[in-house]
mmCIF file of C-alpha atoms in Angstrom:
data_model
loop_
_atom_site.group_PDB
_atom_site.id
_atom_site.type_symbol
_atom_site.label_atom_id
_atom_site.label_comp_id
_atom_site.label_asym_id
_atom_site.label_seq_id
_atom_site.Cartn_x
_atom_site.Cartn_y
_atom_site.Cartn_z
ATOM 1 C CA UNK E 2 87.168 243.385 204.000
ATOM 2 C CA UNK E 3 89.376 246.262 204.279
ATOM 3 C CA UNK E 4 90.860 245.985 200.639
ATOM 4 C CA UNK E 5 86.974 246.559 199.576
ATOM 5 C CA UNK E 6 86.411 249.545 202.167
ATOM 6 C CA UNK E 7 89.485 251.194 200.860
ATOM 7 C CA UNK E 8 88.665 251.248 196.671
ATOM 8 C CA UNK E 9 85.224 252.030 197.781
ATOM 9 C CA UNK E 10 86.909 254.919 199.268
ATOM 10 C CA UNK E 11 88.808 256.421 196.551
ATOM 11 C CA UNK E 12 86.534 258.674 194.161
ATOM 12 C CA UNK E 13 85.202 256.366 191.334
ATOM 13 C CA UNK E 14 87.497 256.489 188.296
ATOM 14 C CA UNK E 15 85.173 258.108 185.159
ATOM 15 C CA UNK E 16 85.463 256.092 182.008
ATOM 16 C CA UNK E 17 87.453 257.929 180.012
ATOM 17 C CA UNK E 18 85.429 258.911 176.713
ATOM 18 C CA UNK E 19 88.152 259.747 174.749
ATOM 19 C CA UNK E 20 88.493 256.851 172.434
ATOM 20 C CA UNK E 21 84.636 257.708 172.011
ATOM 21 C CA UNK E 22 85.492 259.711 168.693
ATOM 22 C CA UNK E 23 87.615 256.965 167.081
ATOM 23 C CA UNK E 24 84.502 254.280 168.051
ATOM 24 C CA UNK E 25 82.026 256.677 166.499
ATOM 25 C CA UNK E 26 84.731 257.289 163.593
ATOM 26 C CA UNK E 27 85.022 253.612 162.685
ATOM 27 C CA UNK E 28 81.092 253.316 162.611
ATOM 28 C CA UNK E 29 80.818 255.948 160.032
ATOM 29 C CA UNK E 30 83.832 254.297 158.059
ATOM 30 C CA UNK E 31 81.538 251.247 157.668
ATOM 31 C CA UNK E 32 78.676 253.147 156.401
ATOM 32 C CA UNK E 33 80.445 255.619 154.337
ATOM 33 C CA UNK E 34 81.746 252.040 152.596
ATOM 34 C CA UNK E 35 78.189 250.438 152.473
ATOM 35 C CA UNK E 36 76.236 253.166 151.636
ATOM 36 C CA UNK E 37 74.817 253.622 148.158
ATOM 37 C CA UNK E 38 73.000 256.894 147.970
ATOM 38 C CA UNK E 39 69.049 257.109 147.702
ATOM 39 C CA UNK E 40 68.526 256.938 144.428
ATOM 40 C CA UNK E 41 66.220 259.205 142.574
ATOM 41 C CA UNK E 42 62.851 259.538 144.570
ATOM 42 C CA UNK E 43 60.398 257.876 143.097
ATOM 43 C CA UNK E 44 56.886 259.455 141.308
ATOM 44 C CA UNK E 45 55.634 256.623 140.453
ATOM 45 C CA UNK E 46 53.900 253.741 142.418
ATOM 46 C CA UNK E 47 55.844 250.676 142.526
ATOM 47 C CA UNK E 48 54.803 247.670 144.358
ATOM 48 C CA UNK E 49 56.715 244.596 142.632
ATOM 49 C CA UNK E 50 55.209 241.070 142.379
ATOM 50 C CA UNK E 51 56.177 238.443 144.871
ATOM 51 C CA UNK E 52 58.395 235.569 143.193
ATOM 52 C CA UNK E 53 60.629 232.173 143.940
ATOM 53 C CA UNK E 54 63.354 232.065 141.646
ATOM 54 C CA UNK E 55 65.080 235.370 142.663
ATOM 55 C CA UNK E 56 68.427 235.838 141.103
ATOM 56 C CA UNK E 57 70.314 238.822 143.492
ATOM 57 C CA UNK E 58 71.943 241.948 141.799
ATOM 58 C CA UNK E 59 75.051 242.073 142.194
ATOM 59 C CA UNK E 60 76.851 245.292 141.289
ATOM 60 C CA UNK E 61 74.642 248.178 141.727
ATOM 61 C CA UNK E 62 77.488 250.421 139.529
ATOM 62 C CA UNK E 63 75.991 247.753 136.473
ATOM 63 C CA UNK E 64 72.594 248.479 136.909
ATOM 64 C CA UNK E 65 70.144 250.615 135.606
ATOM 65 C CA UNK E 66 66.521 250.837 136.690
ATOM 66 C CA UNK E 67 63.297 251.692 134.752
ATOM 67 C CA UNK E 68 60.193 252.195 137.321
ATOM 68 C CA UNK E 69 56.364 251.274 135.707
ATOM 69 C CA UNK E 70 53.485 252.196 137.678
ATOM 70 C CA UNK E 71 50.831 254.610 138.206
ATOM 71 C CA UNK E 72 51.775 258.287 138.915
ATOM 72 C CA UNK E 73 52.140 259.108 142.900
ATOM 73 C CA UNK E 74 49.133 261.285 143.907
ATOM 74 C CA UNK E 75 50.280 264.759 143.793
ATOM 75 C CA UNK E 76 51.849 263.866 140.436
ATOM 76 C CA UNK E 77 48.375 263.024 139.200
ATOM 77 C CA UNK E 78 47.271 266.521 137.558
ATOM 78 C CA UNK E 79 50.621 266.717 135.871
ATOM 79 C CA UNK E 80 51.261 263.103 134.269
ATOM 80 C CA UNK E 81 47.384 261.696 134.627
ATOM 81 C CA UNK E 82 46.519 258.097 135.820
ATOM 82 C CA UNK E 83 47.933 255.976 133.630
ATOM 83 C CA UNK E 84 51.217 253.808 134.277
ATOM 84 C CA UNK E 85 53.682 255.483 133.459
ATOM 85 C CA UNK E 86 57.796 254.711 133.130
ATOM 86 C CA UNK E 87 59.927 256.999 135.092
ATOM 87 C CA UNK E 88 63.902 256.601 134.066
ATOM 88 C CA UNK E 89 66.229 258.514 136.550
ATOM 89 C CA UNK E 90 64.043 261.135 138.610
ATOM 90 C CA UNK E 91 61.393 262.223 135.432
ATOM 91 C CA UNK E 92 59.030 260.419 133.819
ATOM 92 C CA UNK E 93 59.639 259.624 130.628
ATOM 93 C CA UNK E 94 58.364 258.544 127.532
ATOM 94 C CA UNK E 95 59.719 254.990 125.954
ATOM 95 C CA UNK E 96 61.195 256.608 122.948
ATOM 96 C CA UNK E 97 64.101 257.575 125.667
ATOM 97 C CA UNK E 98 65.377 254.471 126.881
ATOM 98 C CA UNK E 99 67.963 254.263 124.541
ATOM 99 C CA UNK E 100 69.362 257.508 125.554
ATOM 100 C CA UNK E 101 68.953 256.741 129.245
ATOM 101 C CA UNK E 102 71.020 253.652 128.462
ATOM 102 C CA UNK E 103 73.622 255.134 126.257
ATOM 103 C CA UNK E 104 74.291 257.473 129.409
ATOM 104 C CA UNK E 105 74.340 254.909 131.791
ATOM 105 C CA UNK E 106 77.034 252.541 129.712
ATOM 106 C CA UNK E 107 79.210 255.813 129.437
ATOM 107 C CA UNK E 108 79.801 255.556 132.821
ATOM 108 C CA UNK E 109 80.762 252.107 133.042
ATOM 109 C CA UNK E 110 84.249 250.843 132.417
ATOM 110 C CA UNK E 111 84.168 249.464 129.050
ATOM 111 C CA UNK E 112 85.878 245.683 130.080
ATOM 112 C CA UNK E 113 82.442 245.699 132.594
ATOM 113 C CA UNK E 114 79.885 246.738 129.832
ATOM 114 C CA UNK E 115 78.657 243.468 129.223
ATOM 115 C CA UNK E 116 78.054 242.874 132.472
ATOM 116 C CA UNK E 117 74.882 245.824 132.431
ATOM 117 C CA UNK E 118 71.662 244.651 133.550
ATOM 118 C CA UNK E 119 68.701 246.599 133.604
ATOM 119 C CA UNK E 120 66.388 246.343 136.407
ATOM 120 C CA UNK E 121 62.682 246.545 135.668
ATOM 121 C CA UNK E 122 60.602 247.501 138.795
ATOM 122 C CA UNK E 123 57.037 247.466 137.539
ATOM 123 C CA UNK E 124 54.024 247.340 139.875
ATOM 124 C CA UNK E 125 52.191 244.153 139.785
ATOM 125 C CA UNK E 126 48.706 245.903 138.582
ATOM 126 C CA UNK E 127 50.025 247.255 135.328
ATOM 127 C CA UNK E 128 48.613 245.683 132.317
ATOM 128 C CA UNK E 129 51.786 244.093 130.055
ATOM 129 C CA UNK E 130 51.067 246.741 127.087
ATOM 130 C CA UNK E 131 53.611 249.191 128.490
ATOM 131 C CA UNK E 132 56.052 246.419 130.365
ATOM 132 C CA UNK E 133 55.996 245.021 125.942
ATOM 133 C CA UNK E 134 56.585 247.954 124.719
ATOM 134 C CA UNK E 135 59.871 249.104 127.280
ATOM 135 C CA UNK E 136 60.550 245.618 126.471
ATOM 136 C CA UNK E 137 60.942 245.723 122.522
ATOM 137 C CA UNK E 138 62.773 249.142 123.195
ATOM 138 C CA UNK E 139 65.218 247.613 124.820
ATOM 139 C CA UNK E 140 66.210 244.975 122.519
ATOM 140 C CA UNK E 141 66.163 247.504 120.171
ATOM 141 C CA UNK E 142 68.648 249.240 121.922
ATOM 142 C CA UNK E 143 70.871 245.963 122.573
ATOM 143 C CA UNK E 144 70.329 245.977 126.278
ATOM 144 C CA UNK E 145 69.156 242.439 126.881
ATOM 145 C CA UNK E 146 69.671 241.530 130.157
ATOM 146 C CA UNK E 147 66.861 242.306 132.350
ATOM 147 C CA UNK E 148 66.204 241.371 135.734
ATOM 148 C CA UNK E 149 62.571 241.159 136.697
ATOM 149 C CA UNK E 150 62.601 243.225 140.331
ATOM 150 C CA UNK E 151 60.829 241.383 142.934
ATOM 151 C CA UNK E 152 60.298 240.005 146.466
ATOM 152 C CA UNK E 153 60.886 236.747 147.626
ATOM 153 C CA UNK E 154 58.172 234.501 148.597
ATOM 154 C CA UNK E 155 58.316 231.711 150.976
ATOM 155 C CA UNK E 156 55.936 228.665 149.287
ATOM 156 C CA UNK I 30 110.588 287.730 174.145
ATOM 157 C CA UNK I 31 107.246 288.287 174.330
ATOM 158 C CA UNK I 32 106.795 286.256 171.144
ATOM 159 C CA UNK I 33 107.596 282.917 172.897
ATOM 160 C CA UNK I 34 105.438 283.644 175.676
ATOM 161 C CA UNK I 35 102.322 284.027 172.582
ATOM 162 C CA UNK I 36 103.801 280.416 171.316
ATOM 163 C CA UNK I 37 103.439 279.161 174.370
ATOM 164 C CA UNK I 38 99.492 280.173 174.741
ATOM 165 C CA UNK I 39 99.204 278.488 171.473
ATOM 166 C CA UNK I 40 100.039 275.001 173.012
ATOM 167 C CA UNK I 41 96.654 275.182 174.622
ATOM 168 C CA UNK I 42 94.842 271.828 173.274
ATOM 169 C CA UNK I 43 92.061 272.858 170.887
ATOM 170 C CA UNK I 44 89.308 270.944 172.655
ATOM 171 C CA UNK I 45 88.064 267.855 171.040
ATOM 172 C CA UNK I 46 84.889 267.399 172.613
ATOM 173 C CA UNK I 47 82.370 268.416 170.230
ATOM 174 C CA UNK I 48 84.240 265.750 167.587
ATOM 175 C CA UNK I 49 82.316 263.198 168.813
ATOM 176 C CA UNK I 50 78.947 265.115 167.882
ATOM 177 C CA UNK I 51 80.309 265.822 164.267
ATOM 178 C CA UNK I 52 81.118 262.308 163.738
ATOM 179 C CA UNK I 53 77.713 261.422 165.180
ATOM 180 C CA UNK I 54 76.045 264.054 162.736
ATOM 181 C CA UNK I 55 77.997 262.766 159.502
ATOM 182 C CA UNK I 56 76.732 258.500 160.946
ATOM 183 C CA UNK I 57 73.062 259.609 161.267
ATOM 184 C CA UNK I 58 73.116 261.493 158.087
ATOM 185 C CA UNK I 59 75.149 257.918 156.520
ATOM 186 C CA UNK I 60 72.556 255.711 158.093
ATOM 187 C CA UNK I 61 69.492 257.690 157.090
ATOM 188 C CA UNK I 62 70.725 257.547 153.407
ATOM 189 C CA UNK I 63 71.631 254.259 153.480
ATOM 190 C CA UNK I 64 69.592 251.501 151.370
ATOM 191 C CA UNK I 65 70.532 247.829 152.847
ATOM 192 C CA UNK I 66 67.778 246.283 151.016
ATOM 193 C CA UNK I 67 69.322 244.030 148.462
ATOM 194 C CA UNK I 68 67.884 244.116 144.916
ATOM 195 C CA UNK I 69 66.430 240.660 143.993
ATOM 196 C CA UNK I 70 64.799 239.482 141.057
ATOM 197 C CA UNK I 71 64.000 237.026 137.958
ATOM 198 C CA UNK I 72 66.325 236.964 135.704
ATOM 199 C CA UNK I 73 65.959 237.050 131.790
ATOM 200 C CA UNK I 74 67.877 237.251 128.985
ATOM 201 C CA UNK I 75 65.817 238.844 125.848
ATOM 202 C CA UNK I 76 66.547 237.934 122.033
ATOM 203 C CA UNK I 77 68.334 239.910 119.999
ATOM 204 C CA UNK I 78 66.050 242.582 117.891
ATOM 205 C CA UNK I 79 65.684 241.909 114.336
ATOM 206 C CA UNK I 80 63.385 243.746 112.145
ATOM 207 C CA UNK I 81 62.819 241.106 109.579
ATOM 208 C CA UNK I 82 60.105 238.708 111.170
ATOM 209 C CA UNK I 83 61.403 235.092 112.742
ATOM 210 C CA UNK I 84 61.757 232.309 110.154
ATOM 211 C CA UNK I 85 58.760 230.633 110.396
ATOM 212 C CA UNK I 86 59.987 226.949 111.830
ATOM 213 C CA UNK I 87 58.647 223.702 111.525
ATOM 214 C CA UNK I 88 57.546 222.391 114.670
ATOM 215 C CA UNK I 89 56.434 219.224 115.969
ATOM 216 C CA UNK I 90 53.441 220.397 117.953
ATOM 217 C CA UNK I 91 54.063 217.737 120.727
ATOM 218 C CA UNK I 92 57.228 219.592 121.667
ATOM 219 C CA UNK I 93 55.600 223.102 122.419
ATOM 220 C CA UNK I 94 54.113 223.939 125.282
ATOM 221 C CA UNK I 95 52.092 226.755 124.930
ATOM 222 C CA UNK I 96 50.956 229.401 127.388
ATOM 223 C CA UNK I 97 48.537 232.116 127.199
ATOM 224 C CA UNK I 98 47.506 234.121 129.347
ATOM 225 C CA UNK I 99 44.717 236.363 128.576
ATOM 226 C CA UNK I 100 43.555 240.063 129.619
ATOM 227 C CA UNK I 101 41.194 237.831 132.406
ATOM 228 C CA UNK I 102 44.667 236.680 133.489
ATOM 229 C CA UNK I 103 43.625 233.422 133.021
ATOM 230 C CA UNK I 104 45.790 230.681 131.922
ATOM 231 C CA UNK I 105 45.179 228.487 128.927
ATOM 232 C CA UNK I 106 47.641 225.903 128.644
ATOM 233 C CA UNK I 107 47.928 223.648 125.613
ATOM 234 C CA UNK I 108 44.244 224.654 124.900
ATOM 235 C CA UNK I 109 43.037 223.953 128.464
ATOM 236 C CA UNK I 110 42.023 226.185 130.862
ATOM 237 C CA UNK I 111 44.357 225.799 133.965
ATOM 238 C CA UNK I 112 45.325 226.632 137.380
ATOM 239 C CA UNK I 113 48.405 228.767 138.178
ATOM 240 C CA UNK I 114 49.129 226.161 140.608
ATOM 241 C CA UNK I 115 49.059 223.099 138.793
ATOM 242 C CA UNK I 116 51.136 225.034 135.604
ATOM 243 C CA UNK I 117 54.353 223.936 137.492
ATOM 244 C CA UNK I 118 54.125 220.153 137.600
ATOM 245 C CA UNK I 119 52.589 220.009 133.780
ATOM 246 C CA UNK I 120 55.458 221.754 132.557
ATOM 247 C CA UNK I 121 58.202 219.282 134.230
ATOM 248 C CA UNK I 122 55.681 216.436 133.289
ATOM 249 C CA UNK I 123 56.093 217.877 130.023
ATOM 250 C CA UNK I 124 59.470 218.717 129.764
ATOM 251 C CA UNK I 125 60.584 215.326 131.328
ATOM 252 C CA UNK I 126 57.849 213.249 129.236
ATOM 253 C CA UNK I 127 58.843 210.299 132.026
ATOM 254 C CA UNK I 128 55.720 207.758 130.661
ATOM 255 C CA UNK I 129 57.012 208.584 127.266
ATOM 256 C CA UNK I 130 53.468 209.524 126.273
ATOM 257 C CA UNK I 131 53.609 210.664 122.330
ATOM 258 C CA UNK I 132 51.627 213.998 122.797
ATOM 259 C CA UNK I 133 54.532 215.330 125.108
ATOM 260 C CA UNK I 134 58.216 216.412 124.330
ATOM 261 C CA UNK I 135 60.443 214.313 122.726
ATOM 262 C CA UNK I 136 62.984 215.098 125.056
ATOM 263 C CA UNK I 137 63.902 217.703 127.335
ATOM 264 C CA UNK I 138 66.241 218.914 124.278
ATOM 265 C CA UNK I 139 63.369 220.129 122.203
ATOM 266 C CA UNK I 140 60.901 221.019 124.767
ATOM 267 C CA UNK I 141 60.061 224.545 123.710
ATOM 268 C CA UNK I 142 57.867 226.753 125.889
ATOM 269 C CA UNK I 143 56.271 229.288 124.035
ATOM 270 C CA UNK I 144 54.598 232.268 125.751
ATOM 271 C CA UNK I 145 51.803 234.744 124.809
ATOM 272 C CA UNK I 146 50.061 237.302 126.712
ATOM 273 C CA UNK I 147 47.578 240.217 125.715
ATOM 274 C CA UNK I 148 48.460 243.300 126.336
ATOM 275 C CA UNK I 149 46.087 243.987 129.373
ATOM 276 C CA UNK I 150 47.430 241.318 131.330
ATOM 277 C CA UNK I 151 48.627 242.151 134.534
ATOM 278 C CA UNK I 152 52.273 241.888 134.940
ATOM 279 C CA UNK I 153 51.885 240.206 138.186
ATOM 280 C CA UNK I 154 50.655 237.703 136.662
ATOM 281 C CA UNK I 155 52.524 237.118 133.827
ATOM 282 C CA UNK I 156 55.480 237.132 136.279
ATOM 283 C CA UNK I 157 53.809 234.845 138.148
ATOM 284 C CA UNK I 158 53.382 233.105 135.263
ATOM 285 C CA UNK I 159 57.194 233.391 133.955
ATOM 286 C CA UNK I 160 58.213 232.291 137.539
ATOM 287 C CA UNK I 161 56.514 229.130 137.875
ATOM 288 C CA UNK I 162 57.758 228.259 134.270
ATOM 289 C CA UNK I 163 61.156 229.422 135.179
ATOM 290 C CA UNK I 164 61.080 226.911 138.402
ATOM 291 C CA UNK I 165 59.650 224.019 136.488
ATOM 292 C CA UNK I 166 63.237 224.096 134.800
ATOM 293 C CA UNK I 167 65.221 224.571 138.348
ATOM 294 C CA UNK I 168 63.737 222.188 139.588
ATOM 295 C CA UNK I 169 64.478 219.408 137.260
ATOM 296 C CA UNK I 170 67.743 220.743 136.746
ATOM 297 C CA UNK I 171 68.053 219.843 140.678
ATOM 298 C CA UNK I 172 66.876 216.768 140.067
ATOM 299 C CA UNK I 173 69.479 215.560 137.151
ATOM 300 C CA UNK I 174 71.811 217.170 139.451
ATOM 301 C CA UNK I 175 70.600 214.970 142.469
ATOM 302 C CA UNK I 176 70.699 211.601 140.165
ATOM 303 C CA UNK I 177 73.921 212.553 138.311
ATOM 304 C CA UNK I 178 76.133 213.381 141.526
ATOM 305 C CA UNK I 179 74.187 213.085 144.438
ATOM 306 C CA UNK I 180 74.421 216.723 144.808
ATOM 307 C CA UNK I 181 72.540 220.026 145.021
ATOM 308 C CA UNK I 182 73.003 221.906 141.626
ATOM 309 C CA UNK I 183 74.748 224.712 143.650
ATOM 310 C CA UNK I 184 77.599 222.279 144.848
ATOM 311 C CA UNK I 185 78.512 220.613 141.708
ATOM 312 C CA UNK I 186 81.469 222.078 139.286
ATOM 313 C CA UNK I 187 81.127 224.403 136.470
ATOM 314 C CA UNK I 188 81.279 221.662 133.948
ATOM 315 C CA UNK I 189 78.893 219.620 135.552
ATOM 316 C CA UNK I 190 76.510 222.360 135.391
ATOM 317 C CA UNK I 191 77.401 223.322 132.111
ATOM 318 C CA UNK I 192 76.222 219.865 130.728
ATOM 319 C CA UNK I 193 72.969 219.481 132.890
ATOM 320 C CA UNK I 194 72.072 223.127 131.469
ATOM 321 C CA UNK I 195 72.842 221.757 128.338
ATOM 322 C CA UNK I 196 70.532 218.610 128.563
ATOM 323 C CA UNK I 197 67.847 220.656 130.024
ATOM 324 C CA UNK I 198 67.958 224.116 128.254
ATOM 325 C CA UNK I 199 64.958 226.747 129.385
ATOM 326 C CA UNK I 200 64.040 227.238 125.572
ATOM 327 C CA UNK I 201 61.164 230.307 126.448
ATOM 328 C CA UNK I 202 59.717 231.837 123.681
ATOM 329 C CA UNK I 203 57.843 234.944 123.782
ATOM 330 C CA UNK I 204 55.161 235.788 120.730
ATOM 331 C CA UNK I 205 54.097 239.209 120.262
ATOM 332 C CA UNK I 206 51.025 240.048 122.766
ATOM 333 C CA UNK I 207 47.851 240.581 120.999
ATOM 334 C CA UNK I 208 46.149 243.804 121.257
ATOM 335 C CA UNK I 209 43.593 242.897 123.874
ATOM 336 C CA UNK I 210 42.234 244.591 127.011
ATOM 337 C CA UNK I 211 44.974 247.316 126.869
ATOM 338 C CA UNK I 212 43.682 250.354 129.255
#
């Protein structure tokens, strides 16, 4: 009993927080490392279909992304209802994939070029005219992987 | 002299306690701006662009398989209005031909499953579409796999692969959507 009484007597050690710093340190480490920045915010609305036979992107440095939908709401007045494609942050008509490419692919190493996949995220209620025509554009342009963005579904 | 004394001050820690806070600022601002959500989709490989039109090619009409989906985004499939859900098992029955029944593919070899949508079809649905098409050829591809090595496509070598892919190739075409329905 008495080796009890007397720790209970000493004042209670703090924790010492000084490794606190380095704990917090190492936690932003691993997200500086897993974070890929927001892209552009979107202005269109983009709700993709549901799927099965999902392949997964792998490197996001490869991949370029053309949105489809309608305009958001308070983008309405400016672009009008109709779907619209939206390549970086703007919308944008179809005539400038091939430029939106051509930028992309400069900043890819060349041995990785053919590796490029572009990354259609169209909302399930647009009609196929527009998803045909961003489609013929970009054979045109020679980009012809393309990776159909949606979620899984359980069946 | 009186310099030392002034070094001496200097060895005063600078107090560290507000580097936790920093480090907590930069991991909120890291976590807010982080996206963990992986990017999934189907994957497709276009044709090359050519301005002169296809060659127009001879086909036995028992080894197409034709799809259209109209800007009702309903499904007619070899001329017979169908179910999404039952386009899945008439593909592999058609792919496969098991019965050997002479109005379906010869073989899996020169299965071709040609695709046509109007333009005011909704892409959901023609994904949908593309999807259960796109499965019909997993799946027997897991099959051969199953009867050839007794194991799940995944698990079996590159070569192995290689040659059920080549036995079963996904032949999709994709006509030109006609000019219906468009908004």
């Amino acid at each position: 009993m008495s080796k009890f009484q007397k720790k209970r007597g000493k004042s209670s050690p703090e924790i010492s927080t000084a490794s606190l710093p380095d704990i917090i340190f190492m936690l932003l480490f691993f997200f500086m490392v897993v974070t890929v920045l927001r892209d552009a915010s979107l202005k269109v609305s983009v709700n993709v279909p549901n799927a099965t036979e999902l392949t997964k992107l792998e490197k996001k440095s490869l991949v370029n992304y053309l949105h489809i939908g309608k305009p958001l709401a308070n983008y309405q007045e400016l672009y009008g209802t109709k779907p619209s494609l939206q390549l970086g942050d703007k919308i944008a008509k179809i005539s400038d994939i091939p430029l939106y490419l051509e930028q992309h692919r400069n900043t890819v190493p060349e041995n990785q070029r053919t590796g490029i996949t572009a990354s259609l995220k169209v909302d399930g209620e647009v009609t196929m005219g527009i998803v045909s025509d961003v489609k013929t554009e970009l054979r045109k342009a020679n980009q012809l992987k393309v990776n159909y963005s949606a979620k899984p579904r359980v069946d | 002299m009186g310099k030392t004394s002034t070094r001496d001050r200097v060895s005063n820690e600078i107090n560290a306690g507000s580097m936790a806070d920093i480090a907590f600022l930069l991991l909120i601002f890291f976590l807010v701006t982080t996206t963990i959500d992986v990017d999934k989709g189907v994957l497709v490989k276009l044709p090359p662009w050519s301005d002169e039109p296809p060659p127009e090619l001879e086909l036995n009409e028992r080894n197409v398989f034709s799809v259209l989906v109209n800007s009702e985004n309903q499904l007619l499939v070899r001329e017979q209005l169908t179910n999404i859900g039952e386009l899945r098992e008439r593909a592999k029955e058609f792919i496969m031909n098991p019965a050997g029944r002479p109005d379906l593919s010869k073989s899996p070899k020169q299965a071709i499953v040609s695709l046509k949508n109007d333009r005011g079809t909704e892409y959901g649905t023609y994904l949908e579409v593309y999807n259960e098409l796109k499965a019909a050829y997993n799946e027997l591809r897991e099959e051969e796999s199953q009867k050839r090595h007794g194991k799940a496509f995944e698990y079996i070598t590159d070569d192995e692969r290689k040659a059920i892919r080549r036995d079963i190739p996904l032949v999709l075409s994709e006509a030109e959507p006609s000019d219906f329905g468009e908004e």
